[in-house]
Coordinates of C-alpha atoms in Angstrom, one line a residue:
M196 CA 0.0 0.0 0.0
T197 CA 2.9 2.3 0.8
E198 CA 4.4 1.7 -2.6
L199 CA 1.1 2.4 -4.3
R200 CA 0.6 5.7 -2.4
N201 CA 4.2 6.7 -3.4
L202 CA 3.5 5.9 -7.0
E203 CA 0.3 8.0 -6.9
A204 CA 2.2 10.9 -5.3
E205 CA 4.9 10.7 -8.0
L206 CA 2.2 10.7 -10.7
T207 CA 0.5 13.7 -9.1
R208 CA 3.8 15.6 -9.0
F209 CA 4.5 14.6 -12.6
R210 CA 1.1 15.8 -13.8
L211 CA 1.6 19.1 -12.0
R212 CA 5.0 19.6 -13.6
L213 CA 3.6 18.7 -17.0
L214 CA 0.8 21.2 -16.5
A215 CA 3.2 23.8 -15.4
F216 CA 5.4 23.1 -18.4
A217 CA 2.4 23.2 -20.7
A218 CA 1.3 26.5 -19.2
V219 CA 4.8 27.9 -19.7
M220 CA 4.9 26.7 -23.3
L221 CA 1.4 28.0 -23.9
L222 CA 2.4 31.4 -22.5
A223 CA 5.6 31.4 -24.6
F224 CA 3.6 30.7 -27.8
A225 CA 1.1 33.3 -26.8
L226 CA 3.9 35.8 -26.4
L227 CA 5.4 34.8 -29.7
G228 CA 2.0 35.1 -31.4
W229 CA 1.5 38.5 -29.8
R230 CA 5.0 39.6 -30.9
L231 CA 4.3 38.3 -34.4
Y232 CA 1.1 40.2 -34.5
V233 CA 2.8 43.4 -33.4
L234 CA 5.6 43.1 -36.0
Q235 CA 3.5 41.8 -38.9
V236 CA 0.3 43.8 -38.3
Q237 CA 0.8 46.8 -36.0
R238 CA 4.3 47.8 -37.2
H239 CA 4.1 46.4 -40.7
D240 CA 4.2 49.7 -42.5
D241 CA 7.0 51.1 -40.4
L242 CA 9.2 48.0 -40.6
A243 CA 8.6 47.6 -44.3
R244 CA 9.8 51.2 -44.7
Q245 CA 12.9 50.5 -42.7
A246 CA 13.6 47.3 -44.7
E247 CA 13.3 49.3 -47.9
T248 CA 15.6 52.0 -46.6
N249 CA 18.2 49.3 -45.8
R250 CA 17.8 48.0 -49.3
T251 CA 17.8 51.3 -51.0
A252 CA 19.5 54.7 -50.7
V253 CA 18.7 58.1 -52.0
V254 CA 21.5 59.9 -53.7
P255 CA 21.1 63.7 -54.4
I256 CA 21.7 65.1 -57.9
V257 CA 23.1 68.6 -57.6
P258 CA 21.5 71.1 -60.0
N259 CA 23.5 73.3 -62.4
R260 CA 23.8 76.9 -61.0
G261 CA 22.1 79.6 -63.0
E262 CA 24.3 82.1 -64.9
I263 CA 24.5 85.9 -64.4
F264 CA 24.5 88.4 -67.3
D265 CA 24.7 92.1 -67.6
R266 CA 22.0 94.2 -69.2
N267 CA 23.4 93.5 -72.7
G268 CA 23.8 89.7 -72.2
I269 CA 27.5 89.7 -71.4
V270 CA 28.3 86.7 -69.1
L271 CA 29.4 87.7 -65.6
A272 CA 29.2 84.3 -63.9
T273 CA 28.9 80.9 -65.5
N274 CA 29.9 77.3 -65.2
Y275 CA 32.4 75.2 -67.1
R276 CA 32.9 71.4 -67.3
S277 CA 36.2 70.0 -66.0
Y278 CA 37.5 66.6 -65.0
T279 CA 37.7 65.4 -61.4
L280 CA 39.2 62.3 -59.9
E281 CA 36.6 60.7 -57.7
I282 CA 36.6 57.8 -55.1
T283 CA 33.7 55.6 -54.2
P284 CA 34.9 54.3 -50.8
S285 CA 32.7 51.2 -50.7
R286 CA 34.2 49.9 -54.0
L287 CA 37.9 50.2 -53.0
A288 CA 39.9 47.0 -52.9
R289 CA 42.3 48.4 -50.3
P290 CA 42.2 50.7 -47.2
L291 CA 41.3 54.3 -48.1
D292 CA 44.5 56.0 -47.0
E293 CA 46.6 53.4 -48.8
A294 CA 44.5 53.9 -52.0
I295 CA 45.0 57.7 -51.8
D296 CA 48.7 57.3 -51.3
A297 CA 48.8 55.0 -54.4
I298 CA 46.8 57.6 -56.5
G299 CA 49.2 60.3 -55.4
E300 CA 52.0 58.4 -57.2
V301 CA 50.1 58.9 -60.5
V302 CA 48.3 62.3 -60.0
E303 CA 49.4 64.9 -57.4
I304 CA 47.2 64.9 -54.3
S305 CA 48.0 67.8 -52.0
A306 CA 47.4 68.0 -48.2
R307 CA 44.6 70.4 -49.0
D308 CA 42.9 67.8 -51.3
R309 CA 43.1 65.2 -48.5
K310 CA 41.6 67.6 -46.0
R311 CA 38.7 68.5 -48.3
F312 CA 38.1 64.8 -49.1
K313 CA 38.1 63.9 -45.4
R314 CA 35.5 66.6 -44.7
L315 CA 33.3 65.4 -47.6
R316 CA 33.6 61.8 -46.4
E317 CA 32.2 62.7 -43.0
D318 CA 29.0 64.0 -44.5
S319 CA 28.4 61.3 -47.1
K320 CA 27.7 57.6 -47.5
S321 CA 30.3 55.0 -48.5
F322 CA 28.7 54.4 -51.9
E323 CA 28.7 58.1 -52.9
S324 CA 31.4 59.2 -55.4
L325 CA 33.5 61.9 -53.8
P326 CA 36.2 64.1 -55.5
I327 CA 39.8 63.7 -54.3
R328 CA 41.3 66.0 -57.0
M329 CA 39.5 68.8 -58.9
R330 CA 40.3 70.3 -62.3
L331 CA 42.6 67.7 -63.7
T332 CA 44.7 68.7 -66.7
D333 CA 44.5 66.8 -69.9
E334 CA 48.0 65.3 -69.2
E335 CA 46.8 64.1 -65.7
V336 CA 43.6 62.6 -67.2
A337 CA 45.7 60.7 -69.7
R338 CA 48.2 59.5 -67.1
F339 CA 45.6 58.2 -64.8
A340 CA 43.5 56.6 -67.6
A341 CA 46.5 54.5 -68.6
Q342 CA 46.6 53.0 -65.1
R343 CA 42.9 53.0 -64.3
W344 CA 43.0 49.2 -63.9
R345 CA 45.1 49.5 -60.7
F346 CA 42.4 51.5 -58.9
P347 CA 39.0 49.9 -58.6
G348 CA 36.5 52.4 -57.1
V349 CA 38.4 55.4 -58.5
E350 CA 37.0 57.1 -61.6
I351 CA 37.5 60.2 -63.8
K352 CA 34.3 62.2 -64.0
A353 CA 33.2 65.5 -65.5
R354 CA 31.7 68.1 -63.2
L355 CA 30.6 71.7 -63.5
F356 CA 32.6 74.5 -61.8
R357 CA 31.7 78.2 -61.2
T358 CA 33.9 80.8 -62.9
Y359 CA 33.9 84.6 -63.2
P360 CA 35.3 85.2 -66.7
L361 CA 35.9 88.9 -66.2
G362 CA 38.0 88.3 -63.0
E363 CA 38.2 91.5 -61.0
T364 CA 35.6 93.5 -63.0
G365 CA 32.5 94.0 -60.9
A366 CA 33.6 91.6 -58.2
H367 CA 32.0 93.5 -55.3
L368 CA 28.6 93.5 -56.9
I369 CA 28.6 90.1 -58.5
G370 CA 30.1 88.4 -55.4
Y371 CA 31.2 84.8 -55.4
I372 CA 30.3 81.3 -54.2
G373 CA 32.3 79.3 -51.7
R374 CA 32.2 76.0 -49.9
I375 CA 29.4 75.6 -47.4
N376 CA 30.8 76.1 -43.9
Q377 CA 29.4 75.1 -40.5
R378 CA 27.6 78.4 -40.1
D379 CA 26.0 78.0 -43.6
K380 CA 25.0 74.4 -42.6
E381 CA 23.3 75.6 -39.4
R382 CA 21.4 78.3 -41.3
I383 CA 20.3 75.9 -44.0
E384 CA 19.2 73.3 -41.5
D385 CA 17.0 75.9 -39.8
S386 CA 15.4 76.9 -43.1
D387 CA 12.8 75.3 -45.4
D388 CA 15.5 74.5 -48.0
A389 CA 17.5 71.9 -46.0
A390 CA 16.4 69.0 -48.4
N391 CA 17.2 71.1 -51.4
Y392 CA 20.8 71.5 -50.3
R393 CA 21.6 67.8 -49.9
G394 CA 24.8 67.1 -51.8
T395 CA 25.4 70.8 -52.5
D396 CA 29.0 71.9 -51.6
Y397 CA 28.8 75.6 -52.6
I398 CA 26.6 78.5 -51.7
G399 CA 26.6 82.3 -52.6
K400 CA 28.7 84.2 -50.2
L401 CA 28.7 87.8 -51.4
G402 CA 26.9 90.2 -53.8
V403 CA 24.3 89.0 -56.3
E404 CA 25.5 85.4 -55.8
A405 CA 24.4 85.6 -52.1
S406 CA 21.2 87.8 -52.5
Y407 CA 19.7 85.7 -55.3
E408 CA 21.0 82.3 -54.0
K409 CA 17.5 80.7 -54.1
L410 CA 17.0 81.6 -57.8
L411 CA 20.5 80.7 -58.9
H412 CA 20.7 77.4 -56.9
G413 CA 17.9 75.4 -58.6
T414 CA 16.1 72.3 -57.4
T415 CA 18.1 69.2 -56.3
G416 CA 17.2 65.9 -58.0
V417 CA 17.4 62.4 -56.6
Q418 CA 18.5 58.9 -57.6
Q419 CA 17.1 55.9 -55.7
M420 CA 19.7 53.2 -55.7
E421 CA 19.4 49.5 -54.6
T422 CA 22.3 48.6 -52.3
S423 CA 23.8 45.3 -51.1
A424 CA 24.3 44.4 -47.4
G425 CA 27.8 45.6 -47.7
G426 CA 26.7 49.1 -48.9
Y427 CA 27.5 48.6 -52.6
A428 CA 25.3 50.2 -55.2
V429 CA 23.6 47.4 -57.2
R430 CA 21.2 49.2 -59.6
R431 CA 19.3 52.4 -60.0
L432 CA 15.6 52.0 -59.1
A433 CA 14.3 55.5 -59.9
S434 CA 15.5 58.9 -60.8
Q435 CA 14.2 62.5 -60.6
P436 CA 16.4 64.9 -62.5
A437 CA 17.6 68.2 -61.0
T438 CA 16.2 71.5 -62.2
P439 CA 18.9 74.1 -63.0
G440 CA 18.8 77.4 -61.3
D441 CA 17.4 80.5 -63.1
S442 CA 19.8 82.7 -65.0
I443 CA 19.7 86.3 -63.8
Q444 CA 20.1 89.5 -65.9
L445 CA 21.4 92.6 -64.1
S446 CA 20.8 96.3 -64.8
I447 CA 24.6 96.8 -64.8
D448 CA 26.4 97.7 -68.0
I449 CA 29.6 95.8 -67.5
R450 CA 31.4 97.7 -70.2
L451 CA 30.7 100.9 -68.4
Q452 CA 31.7 99.2 -65.1
K453 CA 35.0 98.2 -66.6
L454 CA 35.6 101.6 -68.1
V455 CA 35.1 103.3 -64.7
E456 CA 37.4 100.7 -63.0
D457 CA 40.1 101.4 -65.6
L458 CA 39.7 105.2 -65.2
Y459 CA 40.4 104.9 -61.4
G460 CA 43.6 103.1 -62.2
E461 CA 45.5 102.4 -59.0
R462 CA 43.5 105.0 -57.0
R463 CA 41.0 104.2 -54.3
G464 CA 37.3 105.2 -54.4
A465 CA 33.8 104.4 -55.5
L466 CA 31.3 105.4 -58.1
V467 CA 27.6 104.6 -58.4
A468 CA 25.5 105.4 -61.5
I469 CA 21.7 105.1 -61.4
D470 CA 18.9 105.5 -64.0
P471 CA 16.8 108.2 -62.2
Q472 CA 13.7 107.2 -64.1
N473 CA 13.5 103.7 -62.6
G474 CA 16.3 103.2 -60.0
E475 CA 18.3 100.7 -62.1
V476 CA 21.9 100.6 -61.1
L477 CA 24.1 101.0 -64.2
A478 CA 27.5 100.8 -62.5
L479 CA 28.5 100.1 -58.9
V480 CA 32.3 100.5 -58.7
S481 CA 34.6 99.9 -55.7
K482 CA 38.3 100.3 -56.2
P483 CA 40.6 98.5 -55.6
T484 CA 38.9 95.3 -56.4
F485 CA 39.7 91.5 -56.2
D486 CA 39.4 88.3 -58.2
P487 CA 36.4 86.3 -57.0
N488 CA 37.7 83.1 -58.6
L489 CA 40.2 82.9 -55.7
F490 CA 37.4 82.2 -53.3
I491 CA 35.5 79.3 -55.0
D492 CA 37.4 76.4 -53.5
G493 CA 38.8 78.3 -50.5
I494 CA 41.4 81.0 -50.9
D495 CA 45.0 80.1 -50.1
Q496 CA 46.6 81.7 -47.1
E497 CA 49.1 83.8 -49.1
S498 CA 46.4 85.4 -51.3
W499 CA 44.2 85.9 -48.3
D500 CA 46.9 87.7 -46.3
E501 CA 47.7 89.9 -49.4
L502 CA 44.0 91.0 -49.7
N503 CA 43.2 91.1 -46.0
Q504 CA 46.3 93.0 -44.8
S505 CA 46.5 95.5 -47.7
I506 CA 46.3 99.1 -46.5
D507 CA 44.1 99.8 -49.6
K508 CA 41.4 97.3 -48.3
P509 CA 40.4 95.7 -51.7
L510 CA 37.8 93.5 -50.0
L511 CA 35.9 96.6 -48.7
N512 CA 32.9 97.4 -51.0
R513 CA 33.4 101.2 -50.9
A514 CA 30.2 101.9 -52.9
L515 CA 28.1 100.0 -50.4
R516 CA 30.0 100.1 -47.1
G517 CA 32.5 103.0 -47.4
T518 CA 31.1 106.0 -45.6
Y519 CA 32.4 109.5 -46.2
P520 CA 31.5 113.2 -45.5
P521 CA 29.8 114.4 -48.7
G522 CA 31.5 117.8 -48.7
S523 CA 30.0 120.4 -50.9
T524 CA 28.0 117.8 -52.9
Y525 CA 25.6 118.2 -49.9
K526 CA 24.8 121.8 -50.8
P527 CA 22.1 121.2 -53.5
F528 CA 20.2 119.2 -50.9
M529 CA 20.7 121.9 -48.3
A530 CA 19.4 124.3 -50.8
M531 CA 16.2 122.2 -51.3
A532 CA 15.8 122.1 -47.5
A533 CA 16.0 125.9 -47.5
L534 CA 13.4 126.4 -50.2
E535 CA 11.0 123.8 -48.9
S536 CA 11.2 125.1 -45.4
G537 CA 10.8 128.7 -46.4
K538 CA 14.1 129.7 -44.8
R539 CA 15.4 131.0 -48.1
T540 CA 13.9 132.1 -51.4
P541 CA 15.9 132.0 -54.7
A542 CA 16.4 135.7 -54.4
T543 CA 17.6 135.8 -50.8
T544 CA 21.2 137.1 -50.7
I545 CA 23.9 137.0 -48.1
M546 CA 27.4 138.6 -48.1
D547 CA 30.2 136.1 -48.4
G548 CA 33.3 137.7 -47.1
G549 CA 35.3 134.4 -47.0
S550 CA 34.5 133.6 -43.4
W551 CA 31.6 133.6 -40.8
T552 CA 31.9 133.9 -37.1
F553 CA 29.6 132.1 -34.7
G554 CA 29.9 131.9 -30.9
G555 CA 33.4 133.4 -31.0
H556 CA 34.6 130.8 -33.6
T557 CA 35.4 131.8 -37.1
F558 CA 34.4 129.4 -39.9
R559 CA 36.5 130.0 -43.0
S560 CA 35.7 129.2 -46.6
G561 CA 38.9 130.0 -48.4
H562 CA 37.4 132.4 -50.9
A563 CA 35.2 135.5 -50.7
L564 CA 32.3 135.7 -53.2
G565 CA 30.6 138.9 -52.2
S566 CA 26.8 139.0 -52.7
V567 CA 25.5 135.5 -53.0
D568 CA 22.0 134.2 -53.8
L569 CA 21.0 130.5 -53.9
Y570 CA 22.0 130.1 -57.6
R571 CA 25.5 131.5 -57.0
S572 CA 25.9 129.6 -53.7
I573 CA 25.7 126.3 -55.7
V574 CA 27.5 127.4 -58.9
H575 CA 30.5 128.9 -57.0
S576 CA 30.1 126.7 -53.9
S577 CA 29.8 129.3 -51.2
N578 CA 30.6 127.9 -47.7
V579 CA 29.4 131.0 -45.9
Y580 CA 25.9 130.7 -47.4
Y581 CA 25.6 127.2 -46.0
Y582 CA 27.1 128.0 -42.7
M583 CA 24.4 130.5 -42.1
L584 CA 21.7 128.3 -43.6
A585 CA 22.6 125.3 -41.3
N586 CA 22.5 127.6 -38.3
D587 CA 19.0 128.9 -39.3
L588 CA 17.6 125.4 -40.0
G589 CA 19.1 123.6 -37.0
V590 CA 20.4 120.0 -36.8
N591 CA 17.0 118.3 -36.3
A592 CA 15.3 120.1 -39.2
I593 CA 18.3 119.1 -41.5
H594 CA 18.0 115.5 -40.3
D595 CA 14.2 115.4 -40.9
F596 CA 14.6 116.8 -44.4
M597 CA 17.5 114.5 -45.4
K598 CA 16.2 111.3 -44.0
P599 CA 13.5 110.7 -46.7
L600 CA 16.2 111.4 -49.3
G601 CA 18.0 108.3 -48.0
F602 CA 20.9 109.9 -46.2
G603 CA 22.0 107.8 -43.3
Q604 CA 19.4 105.2 -44.2
I605 CA 19.5 101.7 -45.7
T606 CA 18.4 102.1 -49.3
G607 CA 17.3 98.5 -49.6
I608 CA 19.4 97.7 -52.7
D609 CA 19.2 94.0 -53.6
I610 CA 22.7 92.9 -52.4
P611 CA 23.7 92.4 -48.8
G612 CA 26.2 94.4 -46.7
E613 CA 24.9 98.0 -47.0
A614 CA 26.2 100.4 -44.4
R615 CA 23.8 103.0 -42.8
G616 CA 26.3 105.8 -42.4
V617 CA 25.5 108.8 -40.1
L618 CA 22.8 111.4 -40.4
P619 CA 23.2 113.4 -37.2
S620 CA 20.5 114.7 -34.9
T621 CA 20.3 115.5 -31.2
D622 CA 18.7 112.1 -30.6
W623 CA 21.4 110.3 -32.5
K624 CA 24.1 112.0 -30.4
R625 CA 22.3 111.0 -27.2
R626 CA 22.1 107.4 -28.3
T627 CA 25.7 107.2 -29.6
Y628 CA 27.8 108.6 -26.7
R629 CA 28.0 107.5 -23.1
R630 CA 29.2 110.5 -21.2
P631 CA 26.6 113.2 -20.5
E632 CA 28.9 116.0 -21.8
Q633 CA 29.3 114.1 -25.1
Q634 CA 25.6 113.5 -25.5
K635 CA 24.7 117.2 -25.6
W636 CA 24.4 118.8 -29.0
Y637 CA 26.2 122.2 -29.3
A638 CA 25.0 124.9 -31.7
G639 CA 28.5 125.2 -33.2
E640 CA 28.4 121.6 -34.3
T641 CA 25.5 122.4 -36.7
I642 CA 27.5 124.9 -38.7
S643 CA 29.8 122.4 -40.5
L644 CA 26.9 120.2 -41.4
G645 CA 25.8 122.8 -43.9
I646 CA 28.9 122.1 -46.1
G647 CA 28.7 118.3 -45.7
Q648 CA 31.3 118.0 -42.9
G649 CA 31.0 117.4 -39.2
Y650 CA 29.3 114.1 -38.2
N651 CA 27.9 113.6 -41.7
N652 CA 29.0 110.3 -43.2
F653 CA 27.2 108.7 -46.1
T654 CA 27.8 106.0 -48.8
M655 CA 28.2 106.7 -52.5
L656 CA 25.1 104.7 -53.0
Q657 CA 23.1 107.0 -50.7
L658 CA 24.6 110.1 -52.5
A659 CA 23.8 108.7 -56.0
N660 CA 20.3 107.7 -54.8
A661 CA 19.6 111.2 -53.5
T662 CA 21.0 112.8 -56.7
A663 CA 18.7 110.5 -58.8
T664 CA 15.7 111.5 -56.7
L665 CA 16.4 115.2 -57.3
A666 CA 17.1 114.7 -61.0
D667 CA 13.8 113.0 -61.5
G668 CA 11.9 116.0 -60.2
G669 CA 11.7 114.8 -56.6
T670 CA 10.5 111.2 -57.2
H671 CA 12.3 108.5 -55.4
H672 CA 13.0 105.0 -57.0
K673 CA 14.5 102.2 -54.9
P674 CA 17.9 101.3 -56.4
H675 CA 18.1 97.8 -57.7
L676 CA 20.4 95.5 -59.7
I677 CA 18.2 92.8 -61.2
K678 CA 16.2 93.3 -64.4
G679 CA 14.8 89.8 -64.5
H680 CA 15.5 86.1 -64.6
Q681 CA 15.2 83.3 -67.2
D682 CA 13.2 80.1 -66.5
P683 CA 15.5 77.1 -67.2
K684 CA 12.7 74.9 -68.3
T685 CA 10.8 77.2 -70.7
G686 CA 13.6 79.7 -71.5
A687 CA 11.1 82.5 -70.9
F688 CA 12.4 85.7 -69.5
V689 CA 10.5 87.0 -66.5
A690 CA 11.0 90.7 -66.0
E691 CA 11.4 91.9 -62.4
P692 CA 8.6 94.3 -61.3
E693 CA 10.0 97.8 -60.9
P694 CA 9.8 99.0 -57.3
A695 CA 7.0 101.6 -56.7
S696 CA 8.1 105.2 -57.1
E697 CA 7.7 107.6 -54.2
P698 CA 7.0 111.3 -54.8
M699 CA 8.8 113.4 -52.2
G700 CA 6.2 116.1 -52.4
Y701 CA 8.6 118.9 -53.3
R702 CA 7.3 122.0 -55.1
P703 CA 8.3 121.7 -58.8
E704 CA 9.6 125.3 -58.9
N705 CA 12.0 124.6 -56.0
V706 CA 13.3 121.5 -57.7
A707 CA 13.8 123.4 -61.0
T708 CA 15.7 126.2 -59.1
V709 CA 18.2 123.7 -57.6
L710 CA 18.6 121.7 -60.9
R711 CA 19.2 124.9 -62.8
A712 CA 21.9 125.9 -60.4
M713 CA 23.5 122.5 -60.8
V714 CA 23.5 122.9 -64.6
G715 CA 25.2 126.3 -63.9
V716 CA 28.0 124.4 -62.1
T717 CA 29.0 122.7 -65.4
Q718 CA 28.5 125.9 -67.5
G719 CA 30.3 128.6 -65.5
G720 CA 31.0 127.1 -62.1
T721 CA 33.4 124.8 -60.4
S722 CA 33.3 122.0 -63.0
R723 CA 33.1 124.2 -66.1
A724 CA 36.6 123.2 -67.4
V725 CA 35.7 119.5 -67.2
F726 CA 32.5 119.8 -69.3
V727 CA 33.7 122.2 -72.0
G728 CA 32.5 120.8 -75.4
A729 CA 30.3 118.1 -74.0
P730 CA 27.7 117.1 -76.6
Y731 CA 24.9 117.2 -74.0
L732 CA 23.9 119.5 -71.1
S733 CA 24.4 118.2 -67.6
G734 CA 24.2 119.3 -64.0
G735 CA 26.6 118.6 -61.2
K736 CA 28.3 119.6 -58.0
T737 CA 31.9 119.3 -56.9
G738 CA 32.8 118.4 -53.4
T739 CA 36.0 118.3 -51.3
A740 CA 35.8 116.4 -48.0
Q741 CA 38.2 116.2 -45.2
A742 CA 39.7 112.8 -44.5
V743 CA 41.1 113.9 -41.2
S744 CA 40.6 117.0 -39.0
I745 CA 43.5 119.5 -39.4
G746 CA 42.5 121.8 -36.6
A747 CA 40.6 125.0 -36.5
N748 CA 43.6 127.3 -36.9
S749 CA 45.5 125.3 -39.3
K750 CA 45.6 125.8 -43.1
Y751 CA 45.2 122.8 -45.3
N752 CA 48.4 121.9 -47.2
A753 CA 48.2 118.6 -49.1
A754 CA 52.0 118.5 -49.6
K755 CA 52.5 118.4 -45.8
L756 CA 50.1 115.5 -45.3
S757 CA 50.6 111.8 -46.0
E758 CA 48.5 110.5 -48.9
Y759 CA 45.8 108.9 -46.6
Q760 CA 45.3 112.2 -44.8
R761 CA 44.6 114.3 -47.8
D762 CA 41.1 115.5 -48.8
H763 CA 38.7 113.3 -50.8
S764 CA 37.5 114.4 -54.2
L765 CA 33.8 114.1 -54.9
Y766 CA 31.4 114.8 -57.7
I767 CA 27.6 114.3 -58.3
A768 CA 25.9 114.8 -61.6
F769 CA 23.0 114.0 -63.9
A770 CA 22.4 114.2 -67.6
P771 CA 20.9 115.2 -70.0
A772 CA 19.6 118.2 -68.1
D773 CA 16.1 118.3 -69.6
K774 CA 15.3 114.6 -69.1
P775 CA 18.0 112.9 -67.0
R776 CA 18.8 109.3 -67.9
I777 CA 21.8 108.9 -65.6
A778 CA 22.7 110.2 -62.1
V779 CA 26.2 109.6 -60.7
A780 CA 28.0 110.0 -57.4
A781 CA 31.8 109.4 -57.3
I782 CA 34.6 109.7 -54.8
V783 CA 38.3 109.4 -55.4
E784 CA 39.9 109.0 -51.9
N785 CA 42.6 111.5 -50.9
A786 CA 42.7 113.1 -54.3
G787 CA 41.9 116.7 -53.4
F788 CA 39.5 119.1 -55.2
G789 CA 36.4 117.5 -56.7
A790 CA 36.9 119.1 -60.1
V791 CA 40.4 117.6 -60.4
A792 CA 39.9 113.9 -59.8
A793 CA 36.2 112.9 -59.5
A794 CA 34.6 115.2 -62.0
P795 CA 36.8 114.0 -65.0
I796 CA 35.8 110.4 -64.3
V797 CA 32.1 111.3 -64.2
R798 CA 32.5 113.3 -67.5
R799 CA 33.7 110.1 -69.2
V800 CA 30.8 108.2 -67.7
M801 CA 28.3 110.7 -69.1
D802 CA 30.1 110.6 -72.5
Y803 CA 29.7 106.8 -72.6
W804 CA 26.1 106.7 -71.5
I805 CA 24.7 109.8 -73.2
A806 CA 26.9 110.3 -76.3
G807 CA 28.1 106.7 -76.8
L808 CA 31.8 107.7 -76.6
V809 CA 34.8 106.3 -74.8
P810 CA 38.1 108.0 -74.1
S811 CA 41.2 107.7 -76.1
A812 CA 44.2 105.8 -74.7
E813 CA 45.9 109.1 -74.1
D814 CA 42.9 110.5 -72.3
M815 CA 42.6 107.4 -70.2
K816 CA 46.1 107.7 -68.9
A817 CA 45.6 111.4 -68.1
V818 CA 42.4 110.7 -66.1
Q819 CA 44.2 107.9 -64.2
R820 CA 46.9 110.3 -63.2
G821 CA 44.4 113.0 -62.2
Q822 CA 45.8 115.3 -64.9
A823 CA 42.7 115.6 -67.1
T824 CA 39.8 118.0 -67.6
T825 CA 38.1 117.8 -71.0
P826 CA 38.8 114.7 -73.1
I827 CA 42.2 114.5 -74.8
G828 CA 42.5 113.2 -78.3
A829 CA 39.7 111.7 -80.4
P830 CA 37.1 109.7 -78.4
R831 CA 36.1 106.4 -79.8
P832 CA 32.5 105.2 -80.3
V833 CA 31.3 102.6 -77.8
S834 CA 30.7 100.2 -80.7
E835 CA 34.5 99.9 -81.1
L836 CA 35.0 98.7 -77.5
P837 CA 35.8 95.0 -77.5
S838 CA 33.3 92.9 -75.5
P839 CA 34.7 91.9 -72.1

């Protein structure tokens, strides 16, 4: 009986263990079934997408960048095809560094090439083709092609590269492209264009290249590739081609631009020419200039040091960012303020004895003109007239009149980097200085504002913009560089809408009075000698502005000053006088009287635009030396100018 009970107990325990095992197995199968349900039903779409991603890869197709043309169709920025040596890391038969060393025995691979390749490799997949050497010569192509069998995974490919065929001409306004840096990446990732820049190595850095980046870049295409488990590309599954960027046409006349740059020679300065009827910028010159081609693949240290450390500052866009006192070119605008405010009439006269005393301080003018009305004050550039006028108006009234003209304001031109300059007021001084005694505006500080000195500091773009507004009868047009763009698909040219004009509300008779006086400057005034024999009638105003203060009791003597301390030469102008088609502001740094250096350059600009003439070789040299007034020798028709 005991043995039977033991057997029954053993059977009971066995059954319990079997039931427990069966329960565990049942639970395991239940869990397995639940997991299969989750993977195959609930997460089916997600996992299928991941599997497809592991099987395929999307490779970007970089679009061709749009070209840039001047108003006459001359190419300013374009692309050219050149050979590159490219590595697909996943297809190499040896370690990457070892492969690059072997390639270097056939084609030169510099440390800079290796560094660039390493940077590209970090941001790409192993099956993407990456350039190790750019712009191979024909000899290098032939040399590598002969030994191509030694380098599986290394190929010669043709790529497009950006180039600026005119080199230094117009560099500041055209700008350049450069490699995308970390700051660019962060900005792109924060924008809506992140996907469109996949695979893109270059981006606009300056000028038109930067401001119209979206138009010029185009739309990135894609290739869907099937890949093996090892990351090798097996076949192409689908492809969506890239759309090239739009080509842009500028309002700039590049032949005029080059002519002006040549007229400056080795001198420093800036010139802006605007069509006063619509605000189109015809020339935007900054001298000295630089070659934008140096920056495309990253400028070398030697060239960078030469540009960056030069005392002449060739990288500074003087037309856009250089700020200068306007000197006597400010007087026509002061005259407008006088007439519009009622502080003066055209017939109001003052006695110019060569100086004017205010608050115990004598402000000198250098020449006595006797009885002066508004017309003579502009034609013969009376300082005393404008000393007295500035005092009568006061700094805030001057500020309030000049601000709508664009002085000390951002004009909104369609390239980046514009400087604001300084249009002083009592409020400006309070905000600018820290110490209470510096924040106070003194009445004596107003006097020099009348002749474009003191705190006044403006760009040549602002001065040209204001001159164009006056020349168009007091109607302001926003300055702009783009005329339109060409759709790469249809080839259709899309004209850019002109910015809306803005009447300043001046009385027509007041505008006519000031413009008539500016015409008098070229006929019997300070620039008469420069415009003798001109086949058109123009208006203008000379200006001479201090580069440094020489002290109240000191007499200016250029011979005793270093070149960079001498006065600047300025000139503003418009032509033809009856219906102006061009307005110009120019400065030649440290070149002295406005009629000596700046006005002769502007005369040649007017000859080109209005009369279709360019200076003779002899005249060109005389202007470059600052030794010209009227043109020397027989001018040539513009049609004889070779295309840049």
